[in-house]
């Protein structure tokens, strides 16, 4: 009888199992893959949260810089300046009006000089003959100092502050107002020639006061106020 050779033990306990497809250990391997996937997902999520935070941080910084530059160099700031600068310009304008009132009181004792209820306003009532020589259009030489002071009060000022003036000639009882219109024009030209800004000056006729009277009204004006 021929001999039979085997490639290994045929005992059941010594057999090496061959595994194909699913096995009983698949649950452990799937759980590990899931944990790895979750870990990578959390890292990516944290990374994107960090990027988003950095982007917002830079947006805030850029926005703050833009607002700072806009505040420093905006048109409004250039025109009006800071609140402190504007208050200083207003005080200087009010002082110019006050000095003008003091000068008129000293030069023309008979003139009625009143400070308004608000700082920086002045009302002056006087005979027009105090300014004009005779019945003509020429300004009295003795009043050139006052004319210079009026012109300086009405000159250009910074920070949107100015002194506005109105010169009114009384017409009550006057039939021919042409000479008064001519005087109003002559007074405006004389003050403008001395440096006053014509835009801050207006002249006209007033019906309520007695003929021969002239009213000078001054007030401090602020743009946007």
CSV table of C-alpha atoms in Angstrom, one decimal:
chain,number,residue,atom,x,y,z
A,1,UNK,CA,0.0,0.0,0.0
A,2,UNK,CA,1.5,3.3,-1.0
A,3,UNK,CA,2.4,5.9,1.7
A,4,UNK,CA,0.3,9.1,2.0
A,5,UNK,CA,2.1,12.4,2.8
A,6,UNK,CA,0.2,15.4,4.3
A,7,UNK,CA,1.4,19.1,4.3
A,8,UNK,CA,0.5,19.5,7.9
A,9,UNK,CA,-1.3,18.2,10.9
A,10,UNK,CA,-4.8,17.2,10.3
A,11,UNK,CA,-5.8,17.7,13.9
A,12,UNK,CA,-8.6,20.2,14.3
A,13,UNK,CA,-6.7,22.2,17.0
A,14,UNK,CA,-3.7,22.7,14.9
A,15,UNK,CA,-5.4,24.0,11.7
A,16,UNK,CA,-4.7,27.5,10.6
A,17,UNK,CA,-8.0,29.2,9.7
A,18,UNK,CA,-8.2,31.2,6.5
A,19,UNK,CA,-10.3,34.4,6.7
A,20,UNK,CA,-12.0,35.9,3.7
A,21,UNK,CA,-14.5,38.8,3.9
A,22,UNK,CA,-16.1,39.8,7.1
A,23,UNK,CA,-14.8,38.8,10.4
A,24,UNK,CA,-15.9,39.0,14.0
A,25,UNK,CA,-13.2,41.8,14.7
A,26,UNK,CA,-14.7,44.3,12.2
A,27,UNK,CA,-16.4,46.3,14.9
A,28,UNK,CA,-13.2,47.3,16.5
A,29,UNK,CA,-11.6,48.4,13.3
A,30,UNK,CA,-14.6,50.5,12.2
A,31,UNK,CA,-14.7,52.3,15.6
A,32,UNK,CA,-11.0,53.3,15.2
A,33,UNK,CA,-11.6,54.7,11.8
A,34,UNK,CA,-14.6,56.7,13.0
A,35,UNK,CA,-12.6,58.2,15.9
A,36,UNK,CA,-9.8,59.1,13.4
A,37,UNK,CA,-12.3,60.8,11.1
A,38,UNK,CA,-13.8,62.8,14.0
A,39,UNK,CA,-10.4,63.9,15.2
A,40,UNK,CA,-9.5,65.2,11.7
A,41,UNK,CA,-12.8,66.9,11.4
A,42,UNK,CA,-12.4,68.6,14.8
A,43,UNK,CA,-8.9,69.8,13.8
A,44,UNK,CA,-10.2,71.2,10.5
A,45,UNK,CA,-13.1,72.9,12.3
A,46,UNK,CA,-10.8,74.5,14.8
A,47,UNK,CA,-8.5,75.7,12.0
A,48,UNK,CA,-11.4,77.3,10.1
A,49,UNK,CA,-12.7,79.0,13.3
A,50,UNK,CA,-9.2,80.4,13.9
A,51,UNK,CA,-9.0,81.7,10.3
A,52,UNK,CA,-12.4,83.3,10.7
A,53,UNK,CA,-11.4,85.0,14.0
A,54,UNK,CA,-8.2,86.3,12.4
A,55,UNK,CA,-10.1,87.7,9.5
A,56,UNK,CA,-12.6,89.6,11.7
A,57,UNK,CA,-9.7,90.9,13.8
A,58,UNK,CA,-8.1,92.4,10.8
A,59,UNK,CA,-11.4,93.8,9.5
A,60,UNK,CA,-11.8,95.6,12.8
A,61,UNK,CA,-8.3,96.9,12.8
A,62,UNK,CA,-8.6,98.1,9.2
A,63,UNK,CA,-12.0,99.7,9.9
A,64,UNK,CA,-10.6,101.5,12.9
A,65,UNK,CA,-7.7,102.9,10.8
A,66,UNK,CA,-10.0,104.0,8.0
A,67,UNK,CA,-12.3,105.8,10.5
A,68,UNK,CA,-9.3,107.5,12.1
A,69,UNK,CA,-8.0,108.7,8.8
A,70,UNK,CA,-11.5,109.8,7.8
A,71,UNK,CA,-11.9,111.8,11.0
A,72,UNK,CA,-8.5,113.5,10.6
A,73,UNK,CA,-8.8,114.4,7.0
A,74,UNK,CA,-12.5,114.6,6.2
A,75,UNK,CA,-13.9,117.7,4.5
A,76,UNK,CA,-15.9,118.6,7.5
A,77,UNK,CA,-12.9,118.5,9.8
A,78,UNK,CA,-10.9,120.7,7.4
A,79,UNK,CA,-13.7,123.2,7.2
A,80,UNK,CA,-14.6,123.4,10.9
A,81,UNK,CA,-11.7,121.9,12.7
A,82,UNK,CA,-11.9,120.3,16.1
A,83,UNK,CA,-14.5,121.6,18.7
A,84,UNK,CA,-11.7,123.3,20.6
A,85,UNK,CA,-10.4,125.1,17.6
A,86,UNK,CA,-13.9,126.2,16.6
A,87,UNK,CA,-14.6,127.5,20.1
A,88,UNK,CA,-11.4,129.5,20.0
A,89,UNK,CA,-12.3,131.0,16.6
A,90,UNK,CA,-15.8,131.9,18.0
A,91,UNK,CA,-14.3,133.6,21.0
A,92,UNK,CA,-11.9,135.7,18.8
A,93,UNK,CA,-14.9,136.7,16.6
A,94,UNK,CA,-17.0,137.7,19.7
A,95,UNK,CA,-14.0,139.7,21.1
A,96,UNK,CA,-13.7,141.6,17.7
A,97,UNK,CA,-17.4,142.5,18.0
A,98,UNK,CA,-17.0,143.6,21.6
A,99,UNK,CA,-14.0,145.7,20.8
A,100,UNK,CA,-15.9,147.4,17.9
A,101,UNK,CA,-18.7,148.3,20.4
A,102,UNK,CA,-16.2,149.8,22.8
A,103,UNK,CA,-14.7,151.8,20.0
A,104,UNK,CA,-18.1,153.2,18.9
A,105,UNK,CA,-19.0,154.1,22.4
A,106,UNK,CA,-15.7,156.0,22.8
A,107,UNK,CA,-15.8,157.7,19.3
A,108,UNK,CA,-19.5,158.4,19.2
A,109,UNK,CA,-20.9,159.1,22.7
A,110,UNK,CA,-24.4,159.9,21.3
A,111,UNK,CA,-24.7,156.6,19.4
A,112,UNK,CA,-26.9,154.0,21.0
A,113,UNK,CA,-24.9,150.8,21.5
A,114,UNK,CA,-26.5,147.6,22.7
A,115,UNK,CA,-25.1,144.2,23.2
A,116,UNK,CA,-27.5,141.5,22.3
A,117,UNK,CA,-28.8,138.8,24.6
A,118,UNK,CA,-26.3,136.4,23.0
A,119,UNK,CA,-22.6,136.8,23.1
A,120,UNK,CA,-21.2,138.1,19.9
A,121,UNK,CA,-24.1,140.4,18.9
A,122,UNK,CA,-24.1,144.2,18.7
A,123,UNK,CA,-26.7,146.7,17.7
A,124,UNK,CA,-25.7,150.3,17.0
A,125,UNK,CA,-28.1,153.2,16.1
A,126,UNK,CA,-26.8,156.6,15.2
A,127,UNK,CA,-27.4,159.5,12.8
A,128,UNK,CA,-26.0,158.7,9.3
A,129,UNK,CA,-24.3,162.1,9.4
A,130,UNK,CA,-21.9,160.6,12.0
A,131,UNK,CA,-20.3,158.6,9.2
A,132,UNK,CA,-20.9,160.7,6.1
A,133,UNK,CA,-19.6,164.2,5.4
A,134,UNK,CA,-22.4,166.5,4.6
A,135,UNK,CA,-25.1,165.2,2.2
A,136,UNK,CA,-22.6,163.3,0.0
A,137,UNK,CA,-21.2,159.8,-0.2
A,138,UNK,CA,-17.8,160.4,1.3
A,139,UNK,CA,-16.9,158.9,4.7
A,140,UNK,CA,-15.7,161.4,7.3
A,141,UNK,CA,-11.9,161.2,7.7
A,142,UNK,CA,-12.4,161.2,11.5
A,143,UNK,CA,-14.2,157.9,11.2
A,144,UNK,CA,-11.6,156.0,9.3
A,145,UNK,CA,-10.4,154.2,12.4
A,146,UNK,CA,-13.9,152.9,13.1
A,147,UNK,CA,-14.3,151.8,9.4
A,148,UNK,CA,-11.0,149.9,9.7
A,149,UNK,CA,-12.3,148.2,12.9
A,150,UNK,CA,-15.6,147.3,11.2
A,151,UNK,CA,-13.6,145.8,8.2
A,152,UNK,CA,-11.4,143.7,10.5
A,153,UNK,CA,-14.5,142.3,12.3
A,154,UNK,CA,-15.9,141.2,8.9
A,155,UNK,CA,-12.7,139.7,7.5
A,156,UNK,CA,-12.4,135.9,6.7
A,157,UNK,CA,-12.0,133.7,9.7
A,158,UNK,CA,-11.2,130.0,10.1
A,159,UNK,CA,-13.2,127.0,11.3
A,160,UNK,CA,-16.5,128.1,9.7
A,161,UNK,CA,-16.9,131.1,12.0
A,162,UNK,CA,-17.6,134.6,10.7
A,163,UNK,CA,-19.1,138.0,11.8
A,164,UNK,CA,-22.1,139.0,9.7
A,165,UNK,CA,-23.2,142.6,9.5
A,166,UNK,CA,-26.3,144.5,8.2
A,167,UNK,CA,-26.4,148.3,7.6
A,168,UNK,CA,-29.9,149.7,7.4
A,169,UNK,CA,-30.8,153.3,6.5
A,170,UNK,CA,-34.1,154.6,7.8
A,171,UNK,CA,-36.7,155.8,5.3
A,172,UNK,CA,-39.6,156.9,7.4
A,173,UNK,CA,-40.9,160.2,6.0
A,174,UNK,CA,-38.5,160.0,3.0
A,175,UNK,CA,-40.0,160.4,-0.4
A,176,UNK,CA,-36.9,159.9,-2.5
A,177,UNK,CA,-34.9,157.0,-1.3
A,178,UNK,CA,-32.3,157.1,-4.2
A,179,UNK,CA,-29.7,159.1,-2.1
A,180,UNK,CA,-30.1,156.5,0.7
A,181,UNK,CA,-29.5,153.6,-1.7
A,182,UNK,CA,-26.4,155.4,-3.0
A,183,UNK,CA,-25.1,155.9,0.5
A,184,UNK,CA,-25.8,152.2,1.4
A,185,UNK,CA,-23.7,151.2,-1.7
A,186,UNK,CA,-20.9,153.6,-0.9
A,187,UNK,CA,-20.7,152.3,2.7
A,188,UNK,CA,-20.6,148.7,1.6
A,189,UNK,CA,-17.8,149.5,-1.0
A,190,UNK,CA,-15.8,151.4,1.6
A,191,UNK,CA,-15.9,148.6,4.1
A,192,UNK,CA,-15.1,145.9,1.5
A,193,UNK,CA,-12.2,148.0,0.2
A,194,UNK,CA,-10.7,147.8,3.7
A,195,UNK,CA,-10.7,144.0,3.7
A,196,UNK,CA,-14.2,143.0,4.8
A,197,UNK,CA,-15.7,139.9,3.1
A,198,UNK,CA,-18.6,141.2,1.0
A,199,UNK,CA,-20.4,137.9,1.5
A,200,UNK,CA,-20.7,138.7,5.2
A,201,UNK,CA,-22.2,142.2,4.6
A,202,UNK,CA,-25.6,143.3,3.5
A,203,UNK,CA,-27.1,146.8,3.3
A,204,UNK,CA,-30.6,148.0,2.8
A,205,UNK,CA,-33.4,150.4,3.8
A,206,UNK,CA,-35.6,150.3,6.9
A,207,UNK,CA,-39.1,151.8,7.1
A,208,UNK,CA,-39.7,151.8,10.8
A,209,UNK,CA,-37.0,154.3,12.0
A,210,UNK,CA,-37.0,158.0,11.6
A,211,UNK,CA,-35.3,159.5,8.6
A,212,UNK,CA,-31.5,160.1,8.9
A,213,UNK,CA,-30.9,157.2,11.2
A,214,UNK,CA,-28.5,154.4,10.5
A,215,UNK,CA,-28.5,151.0,12.2
A,216,UNK,CA,-25.5,148.7,12.3
A,217,UNK,CA,-26.2,145.1,13.3
A,218,UNK,CA,-23.4,142.6,14.0
A,219,UNK,CA,-23.5,139.0,15.0
A,220,UNK,CA,-21.2,136.0,15.2
A,221,UNK,CA,-22.2,133.2,12.8
A,222,UNK,CA,-21.1,129.5,12.8
A,223,UNK,CA,-21.6,127.2,9.9
A,224,UNK,CA,-23.9,124.4,10.7
A,225,UNK,CA,-25.0,125.9,14.0
